Amino acid sequence: MISRRSRPGVDGQRLSSGLARCLPLLLLLLLAGCVQRDVLSVTIGSVIVQPGTASLLEGESQQFTATVEDENGLALRGATVTWSAEDPERVVIDADGVGTAVGPGSTTVTATFRGAVGEATVTIIAAPEIEVEQDSVRMFAGVGGPPPPPLVLEVNNGGGGSLRNLSVQTTHAPGGPAGWLTATLEDTDAPTELTLVAATDSLPAGDYSAQVALSSPDDPDSPLLVAVSLSVAGISIIESGGGSAVAEAGGTDDFQVSLDAAPDSAVVIDILTGNPAEVVATPATLTFLPTDWDQPQTVLLTGQDETVSDGDQMIPVTLRVDDDASDPRYQPVDDQVVTVTVVDDDAPSFSVTETGGSTSVAESGTPDQLSVVLDVEPLSPVVLDVSWSDSTEVAAGPSTLTFTPADWATAQTVTVTGVDDDVIDGSQSVQIEVSVVPASSDDAFDTLAPEVVSVSNADDDAAGFTVTESAAPGPDPSFVTEGGSIDDFTVVLDAEPASNVTLSVVSDDPGEVTVTPPVLVFTPANWDT
């Protein structure tokens, strides 16, 4: 504390009256350098810092001022304070009171004068900062297949203030194809979305890389780089002779499989046959490792024998990546299909079997039988028609036979019966024809030729004729008198002739008896009259 000795009032009056009397002395004293000084005592009351609180973004500066007041609140002019910061890692302040924000957080700025201290609280907010949820992404696609789905990344402000005027730029790896990656921002102010789209339809199998740079004038550390990698995977298949075909009865063929790009882990491919009853593929799975991915593996195709008349079949054999057991880069690979031609060895046909090796019936009604069955399984019903060349000699039934895929191998019976007639024609041969009804049958059977069976029908009509005498009066059935009486008898054939039959009527004694007419003619039309 500085002491204060002068008293204004009394001392002033004394000085005024003394000056008049002692002017010469005063001049002498002045000339001699004799000066009288006043000494004031001052007590420091406080140091006030302005602003008392401040919020700064990283990198921003703030001018702080300090006012020194005495105990009565009067400012002391010319008082020079000493500036300091509690945490220099957050705020750095110079001798002139200019504070610069260094790192986020809170700290205190202090002004000191002769032991008196004034403070200000400073909050430092992180500067605007581009923030993306992933700084590296991977995309996968299959050769010739659909592109990977668009990848959407959230872009946010990881600091304080506003993050505006965002821009994006894509750079593809040197030496590789350009233009396969497109990056777009939904908005230029954060928060927003960054969408990555890969075009893979013209890319061969392999690995590709690009870099997406996000920039903003508000982020002093921009650009932020996002690394993008793309893996395009594929499967190569080489068929023997350029195609695959097997015969039903155990014929074989094969094809080879390899990967188009090295995997990071195992790739398992399942081999799925469209119809195992037609063709079997072995092995059922192929496994490729990072060490042998380019070494072809062989799939063997074996035709399976069956009894269906289905013609040559085109059977798909599908190669499908087992996603759960395979490297993710191969999961987008589309199924690959090898079409195998299975050559059918089951020509459509049917068989007609005669009992005992031949078919014979008689007019008396003795029957015989035929057995009919398909030789191969049809894909749909087959209807057979049974017909015969002479219905006056034989009859057969049933007249139609229907076979289905369920009962094609079960023989059906056709019964043949002789038809009785009165014609003396001897044993007759009749043709029975079994043929396919195209409109109602499996198309594979439509063009089959009919099966023909010859049936012999034994004749039961013997040649002969019958003479019947009338019951005329007299001692004999036929009786005449010399006086010119007459009698008659009838003549009829016993069976129908195949052609005219002429009978001669002759008296062995024309002098006693004459007969008329001398000739009787019977035809197939009147043989029984």
Short mmCIF file of C-alpha atoms in Angstrom, two decimals, residues 56-60 85-93 99-109 122-125:
data_model
loop_
_atom_site.label_atom_id
_atom_site.label_comp_id
_atom_site.label_asym_id
_atom_site.label_seq_id
_atom_site.Cartn_x
_atom_site.Cartn_y
_atom_site.Cartn_z
CA LEU A 56 -15.33 -20.81 -29.82
CA LEU A 57 -14.96 -23.26 -32.65
CA GLU A 58 -11.59 -24.90 -32.96
CA GLY A 59 -9.24 -22.47 -34.70
CA GLU A 60 -11.29 -19.37 -33.89
CA ALA A 85 -4.94 -20.05 -19.74
CA GLU A 86 -5.72 -22.84 -17.34
CA ASP A 87 -5.43 -25.53 -20.09
CA PRO A 88 -3.18 -24.53 -22.99
CA GLU A 89 -4.31 -27.65 -24.89
CA ARG A 90 -7.71 -26.02 -25.24
CA VAL A 91 -6.92 -22.29 -25.42
CA VAL A 92 -3.71 -20.40 -26.09
CA ILE A 93 -3.76 -16.71 -25.08
CA GLY A 99 -7.21 -16.31 -27.10
CA THR A 100 -7.13 -18.96 -29.81
CA ALA A 101 -9.21 -22.19 -29.52
CA VAL A 102 -6.99 -25.25 -29.85
CA GLY A 103 -8.97 -28.29 -28.73
CA PRO A 104 -12.56 -29.04 -27.71
CA GLY A 105 -13.57 -28.79 -24.07
CA SER A 106 -13.84 -26.09 -21.40
CA THR A 107 -11.13 -24.05 -19.68
CA THR A 108 -10.53 -20.75 -17.87
CA VAL A 109 -8.73 -17.62 -19.11
CA VAL A 122 -14.24 -20.54 -22.47
CA THR A 123 -15.99 -23.48 -24.20
CA ILE A 124 -14.28 -24.82 -27.30
CA ILE A 125 -16.50 -26.59 -29.80
#
